[in-house]
PDB file of C-alpha atoms in Angstrom:
ATOM      1  CA  SER M   1      71.683 -44.621 -35.100  1.00 61.00           C
ATOM      2  CA  ASP M   2      68.920 -42.681 -36.551  1.00 66.00           C
ATOM      3  CA  LYS M   3      70.780 -41.371 -39.273  1.00 68.00           C
ATOM      4  CA  ASP M   4      72.286 -43.335 -42.435  1.00 64.00           C
ATOM      5  CA  LEU M   5      76.119 -42.885 -43.202  1.00 66.00           C
ATOM      6  CA  ASP M   6      75.414 -39.490 -45.257  1.00 67.00           C
ATOM      7  CA  GLY M   7      73.685 -38.137 -42.088  1.00 70.00           C
ATOM      8  CA  LYS M   8      70.221 -38.529 -43.554  1.00 68.00           C
ATOM      9  CA  PRO M   9      67.303 -39.753 -41.537  1.00 64.00           C
ATOM     10  CA  ARG M  10      66.668 -43.441 -41.586  1.00 60.00           C
ATOM     11  CA  LEU M  11      63.548 -44.469 -43.528  1.00 57.00           C
ATOM     12  CA  SER M  12      62.867 -47.436 -41.145  1.00 54.00           C
ATOM     13  CA  GLU M  13      62.593 -47.135 -37.390  1.00 55.00           C
ATOM     14  CA  GLY M  14      66.007 -47.955 -35.979  1.00 52.00           C
ATOM     15  CA  VAL M  15      67.094 -50.725 -38.206  1.00 53.00           C
ATOM     16  CA  ASP M  16      69.770 -50.592 -40.635  1.00 55.00           C
ATOM     17  CA  ILE M  17      68.397 -51.885 -43.852  1.00 54.00           C
ATOM     18  CA  GLY M  18      71.530 -51.400 -45.872  1.00 56.00           C
ATOM     19  CA  CYS M  19      72.017 -50.345 -49.415  1.00 54.00           C
ATOM     20  CA  TYR M  20      68.246 -50.420 -50.059  1.00 47.00           C
ATOM     21  CA  GLU M  21      67.553 -47.827 -47.466  1.00 49.00           C
ATOM     22  CA  TYR M  22      67.673 -44.934 -49.998  1.00 48.00           C
ATOM     23  CA  GLN M  23      64.293 -44.780 -51.921  1.00 52.00           C
ATOM     24  CA  HIS M  24      64.356 -42.594 -54.989  1.00 51.00           C
ATOM     25  CA  SER M  25      61.695 -39.812 -55.000  1.00 64.00           C
ATOM     26  CA  ASN M  26      59.559 -39.319 -58.091  1.00 80.00           C
ATOM     27  CA  MET M  27      57.875 -36.340 -56.287  1.00 79.00           C
ATOM     28  CA  THR M  28      57.772 -33.404 -58.652  1.00 85.00           C
ATOM     29  CA  VAL M  29      56.786 -29.697 -57.851  1.00 87.00           C
ATOM     30  CA  SER M  30      55.479 -27.050 -60.162  1.00 85.00           C
ATOM     31  CA  PHE M  31      54.280 -23.377 -59.791  1.00 82.00           C
ATOM     32  CA  THR M  32      52.485 -21.002 -61.866  1.00 83.00           C
ATOM     33  CA  ALA M  33      54.389 -18.034 -63.026  1.00 71.00           C
ATOM     34  CA  PRO M  34      53.887 -14.712 -61.067  1.00 68.00           C
ATOM     35  CA  ALA M  35      51.279 -12.593 -62.560  1.00 64.00           C
ATOM     36  CA  PHE M  36      54.077 -10.660 -64.398  1.00 65.00           C
ATOM     37  CA  ASP M  37      57.507 -11.699 -65.754  1.00 72.00           C
ATOM     38  CA  VAL M  38      58.500  -7.920 -65.454  1.00 74.00           C
ATOM     39  CA  GLY M  39      57.213  -5.531 -62.978  1.00 82.00           C
ATOM     40  CA  TYR M  40      58.217  -2.236 -61.169  1.00 84.00           C
ATOM     41  CA  ALA M  41      59.232  -1.782 -57.747  1.00 83.00           C
ATOM     42  CA  PRO M  42      57.770  -2.551 -55.318  1.00 88.00           C
ATOM     43  CA  ALA M  43      56.403  -5.352 -56.973  1.00 88.00           C
ATOM     44  CA  THR M  44      54.340  -8.426 -55.345  1.00 88.00           C
ATOM     45  CA  ALA M  45      54.858 -11.850 -57.114  1.00 87.00           C
ATOM     46  CA  THR M  46      52.155 -14.217 -56.071  1.00 88.00           C
ATOM     47  CA  PHE M  47      51.822 -17.759 -57.536  1.00 88.00           C
ATOM     48  CA  MET M  48      50.478 -21.099 -56.644  1.00 90.00           C
ATOM     49  CA  ALA M  49      52.830 -24.288 -56.057  1.00 92.00           C
ATOM     50  CA  SER M  50      51.805 -27.893 -56.255  1.00 92.00           C
ATOM     51  CA  ALA M  51      53.518 -31.313 -55.672  1.00 91.00           C
ATOM     52  CA  GLU M  52      52.850 -34.602 -57.724  1.00 89.00           C
ATOM     53  CA  ASN M  53      53.483 -37.973 -56.009  1.00 86.00           C
ATOM     54  CA  ALA M  54      53.992 -36.660 -52.574  1.00 86.00           C
ATOM     55  CA  PRO M  55      53.676 -39.340 -49.866  1.00 84.00           C
ATOM     56  CA  GLY M  56      52.258 -37.053 -47.196  1.00 87.00           C
ATOM     57  CA  ASP M  57      51.752 -33.493 -46.244  1.00 91.00           C
ATOM     58  CA  VAL M  58      53.834 -31.106 -48.376  1.00 93.00           C
ATOM     59  CA  SER M  59      55.759 -27.952 -47.618  1.00 93.00           C
ATOM     60  CA  TYR M  60      57.453 -25.541 -50.151  1.00 95.00           C
ATOM     61  CA  GLU M  61      60.827 -24.141 -49.683  1.00 95.00           C
ATOM     62  CA  VAL M  62      61.100 -21.032 -51.852  1.00 95.00           C
ATOM     63  CA  ASN M  63      64.357 -18.827 -52.553  1.00 96.00           C
ATOM     64  CA  PHE M  64      63.263 -15.688 -54.074  1.00 95.00           C
ATOM     65  CA  GLY M  65      66.580 -14.907 -55.443  1.00 95.00           C
ATOM     66  CA  ASP M  66      66.837 -11.755 -53.319  1.00 95.00           C
ATOM     67  CA  GLY M  67      68.337 -13.386 -50.138  1.00 95.00           C
ATOM     68  CA  THR M  68      64.746 -14.356 -48.834  1.00 95.00           C
ATOM     69  CA  LEU M  69      64.270 -18.112 -48.087  1.00 95.00           C
ATOM     70  CA  GLU M  70      60.876 -19.059 -46.802  1.00 95.00           C
ATOM     71  CA  VAL M  71      59.081 -22.310 -46.082  1.00 96.00           C
ATOM     72  CA  TYR M  72      55.328 -22.511 -46.973  1.00 95.00           C
ATOM     73  CA  THR M  73      52.767 -25.136 -45.897  1.00 94.00           C
ATOM     74  CA  GLU M  74      50.028 -23.640 -48.196  1.00 92.00           C
ATOM     75  CA  SER M  75      50.268 -23.644 -51.857  1.00 91.00           C
ATOM     76  CA  GLN M  76      49.734 -19.927 -52.409  1.00 92.00           C
ATOM     77  CA  ILE M  77      53.132 -18.195 -52.263  1.00 92.00           C
ATOM     78  CA  SER M  78      53.582 -14.402 -52.315  1.00 91.00           C
ATOM     79  CA  HIS M  79      56.648 -12.061 -51.969  1.00 93.00           C
ATOM     80  CA  VAL M  80      57.396  -8.255 -52.335  1.00 93.00           C
ATOM     81  CA  TYR M  81      60.205  -7.299 -54.321  1.00 93.00           C
ATOM     82  CA  THR M  82      61.605  -3.912 -53.445  1.00 92.00           C
ATOM     83  CA  ALA M  83      64.779  -3.568 -55.453  1.00 92.00           C
ATOM     84  CA  ILE M  84      65.460  -3.299 -58.965  1.00 90.00           C
ATOM     85  CA  GLY M  85      66.951  -6.482 -60.747  1.00 91.00           C
ATOM     86  CA  THR M  86      66.451  -9.767 -62.147  1.00 92.00           C
ATOM     87  CA  TYR M  87      65.520 -12.547 -59.699  1.00 93.00           C
ATOM     88  CA  THR M  88      65.225 -16.296 -59.876  1.00 93.00           C
ATOM     89  CA  ILE M  89      62.512 -17.902 -57.741  1.00 93.00           C
ATOM     90  CA  SER M  90      63.205 -21.536 -56.948  1.00 94.00           C
ATOM     91  CA  VAL M  91      60.627 -23.903 -55.367  1.00 94.00           C
ATOM     92  CA  THR M  92      61.362 -27.136 -53.949  1.00 93.00           C
ATOM     93  CA  ALA M  93      58.495 -29.482 -52.497  1.00 93.00           C
ATOM     94  CA  VAL M  94      59.362 -31.446 -49.242  1.00 92.00           C
ATOM     95  CA  SER M  95      57.218 -34.387 -47.895  1.00 91.00           C
ATOM     96  CA  GLY M  96      58.900 -36.097 -45.128  1.00 84.00           C
ATOM     97  CA  VAL M  97      62.329 -36.974 -45.969  1.00 83.00           C
ATOM     98  CA  GLU M  98      61.671 -36.880 -49.666  1.00 86.00           C
ATOM     99  CA  ARG M  99      62.408 -33.677 -51.702  1.00 89.00           C
ATOM    100  CA  SER M 100      61.579 -32.650 -55.202  1.00 91.00           C
ATOM    101  CA  LYS M 101      64.134 -31.360 -57.760  1.00 90.00           C
ATOM    102  CA  PRO M 102      63.726 -27.524 -57.594  1.00 91.00           C
ATOM    103  CA  MET M 103      61.887 -25.629 -60.168  1.00 91.00           C
ATOM    104  CA  THR M 104      62.751 -22.179 -61.392  1.00 91.00           C
ATOM    105  CA  ARG M 105      61.402 -19.136 -62.845  1.00 89.00           C
ATOM    106  CA  THR M 106      62.713 -15.591 -63.387  1.00 89.00           C
ATOM    107  CA  VAL M 107      61.141 -12.023 -62.895  1.00 89.00           C
ATOM    108  CA  LYS M 108      62.570  -8.916 -63.698  1.00 89.00           C
ATOM    109  CA  ILE M 109      61.875  -5.658 -61.312  1.00 91.00           C
ATOM    110  CA  VAL M 110      62.670  -2.343 -63.166  1.00 89.00           C
ATOM    111  CA  ASP M 111      62.537   1.297 -61.979  1.00 89.00           C
ATOM    112  CA  LYS M 112      59.032   2.769 -62.354  1.00 90.00           C
ATOM    113  CA  ILE M 113      60.598   5.763 -63.978  1.00 90.00           C
ATOM    114  CA  GLN M 114      62.740   5.326 -67.064  1.00 91.00           C
ATOM    115  CA  ARG M 115      64.826   8.278 -68.292  1.00 92.00           C
ATOM    116  CA  VAL M 116      66.351   9.142 -71.615  1.00 93.00           C
ATOM    117  CA  GLY M 117      69.479  11.188 -71.682  1.00 88.00           C
ATOM    118  CA  GLU M 118      71.534  12.603 -68.770  1.00 85.00           C
ATOM    119  CA  GLY M 119      72.573   9.240 -67.334  1.00 83.00           C
ATOM    120  CA  GLY M 120      69.455   7.314 -68.501  1.00 90.00           C
ATOM    121  CA  HIS M 121      68.846   5.120 -71.601  1.00 92.00           C
ATOM    122  CA  SER M 122      70.363   6.431 -74.906  1.00 92.00           C
ATOM    123  CA  THR M 123      67.195   6.233 -76.911  1.00 93.00           C
ATOM    124  CA  ILE M 124      63.502   6.769 -76.508  1.00 94.00           C
ATOM    125  CA  GLN M 125      62.882   3.120 -77.714  1.00 94.00           C
ATOM    126  CA  GLU M 126      65.260   1.662 -75.186  1.00 93.00           C
ATOM    127  CA  ALA M 127      63.479   3.234 -72.426  1.00 93.00           C
ATOM    128  CA  LEU M 128      59.996   2.096 -73.726  1.00 93.00           C
ATOM    129  CA  ASP M 129      61.350  -1.495 -74.286  1.00 92.00           C
ATOM    130  CA  GLU M 130      62.500  -1.476 -70.570  1.00 89.00           C
ATOM    131  CA  ALA M 131      59.204   0.118 -69.091  1.00 89.00           C
ATOM    132  CA  VAL M 132      56.352  -2.004 -68.098  1.00 86.00           C
ATOM    133  CA  ALA M 133      52.532  -1.016 -67.889  1.00 87.00           C
ATOM    134  CA  GLY M 134      52.185   1.823 -65.447  1.00 88.00           C
ATOM    135  CA  CYS M 135      55.875   3.311 -65.673  1.00 90.00           C
ATOM    136  CA  GLU M 136      56.727   6.702 -66.704  1.00 92.00           C
ATOM    137  CA  VAL M 137      59.222   7.610 -69.334  1.00 94.00           C
ATOM    138  CA  ILE M 138      60.856  11.027 -68.856  1.00 94.00           C
ATOM    139  CA  LEU M 139      62.746  12.619 -71.778  1.00 94.00           C
ATOM    140  CA  ALA M 140      65.668  15.094 -70.517  1.00 93.00           C
ATOM    141  CA  ALA M 141      65.520  18.362 -72.430  1.00 92.00           C
ATOM    142  CA  GLY M 142      66.983  18.242 -75.828  1.00 92.00           C
ATOM    143  CA  VAL M 143      66.487  16.952 -79.485  1.00 93.00           C
ATOM    144  CA  TYR M 144      65.967  13.257 -80.177  1.00 93.00           C
ATOM    145  CA  GLU M 145      66.468  12.081 -83.657  1.00 92.00           C
ATOM    146  CA  VAL M 146      64.678   9.066 -84.659  1.00 92.00           C
ATOM    147  CA  SER M 147      64.910   6.991 -87.880  1.00 91.00           C
ATOM    148  CA  SER M 148      62.393   4.456 -87.549  1.00 91.00           C
ATOM    149  CA  PRO M 149      58.959   4.482 -85.818  1.00 91.00           C
ATOM    150  CA  ILE M 150      58.826   4.560 -82.031  1.00 92.00           C
ATOM    151  CA  VAL M 151      56.647   1.446 -80.652  1.00 92.00           C
ATOM    152  CA  VAL M 152      54.611   2.013 -77.618  1.00 92.00           C
ATOM    153  CA  ASN M 153      52.729  -1.347 -76.845  1.00 90.00           C
ATOM    154  CA  LYS M 154      51.750  -0.763 -73.176  1.00 90.00           C
ATOM    155  CA  ALA M 155      50.281   1.702 -71.020  1.00 92.00           C
ATOM    156  CA  VAL M 156      53.053   4.170 -70.003  1.00 92.00           C
ATOM    157  CA  THR M 157      53.308   7.759 -69.561  1.00 93.00           C
ATOM    158  CA  VAL M 158      55.765   9.890 -71.621  1.00 93.00           C
ATOM    159  CA  SER M 159      56.912  13.228 -70.663  1.00 93.00           C
ATOM    160  CA  GLY M 160      59.602  15.690 -71.118  1.00 92.00           C
ATOM    161  CA  GLU M 161      61.760  17.719 -68.688  1.00 90.00           C
ATOM    162  CA  GLY M 162      61.828  21.264 -70.239  1.00 88.00           C
ATOM    163  CA  SER M 163      62.107  21.620 -74.027  1.00 92.00           C
ATOM    164  CA  VAL M 164      61.929  18.450 -75.899  1.00 92.00           C
ATOM    165  CA  LEU M 165      61.841  17.899 -79.551  1.00 92.00           C
ATOM    166  CA  VAL M 166      61.522  14.416 -81.119  1.00 92.00           C
ATOM    167  CA  ARG M 167      62.452  14.896 -84.946  1.00 91.00           C
ATOM    168  CA  ASN M 168      61.921  12.107 -87.533  1.00 89.00           C
ATOM    169  CA  THR M 169      65.134  11.398 -89.641  1.00 89.00           C
ATOM    170  CA  ALA M 170      63.744   8.785 -91.852  1.00 82.00           C
ATOM    171  CA  GLU M 171      64.142   9.111 -95.487  1.00 77.00           C
ATOM    172  CA  ALA M 172      60.680   9.220 -97.256  1.00 63.00           C
TER     173      ALA M 172
END
């Protein structure tokens, strides 16, 4: 038979070599993090994969965490995320019958528009923290009382729908 008792391909040509047939793989895989940890939809995650100690040509099995599974023969891997969510990317290197342990990284995809009030975030700071560079934070009409400084540490646009007042309630 060309398969062992576990149904895996034999490592030798048609000869049952018994318990020593299994050879432990010391092949490892690594990949660079996407250009972002958090992005807004649609977001393209591009990264480079590499394998160490591979016995031959390598392919990469990639699970993007959104139901998409792909095999790459090149080291550059790219995928577009269209839905909001947190995704775990898993990459496994394959060379012949050897497989590496998978390596994983997580990316978060957010809505480009973060709303405050009327079904959105409860505070301005919460919306700013969720936003990524290029996002827009829209405040619903109303009065927002803040007791601590609002921190904006990324390029976002903040605008209001209707009459918006942000009032500092911190004691001097």
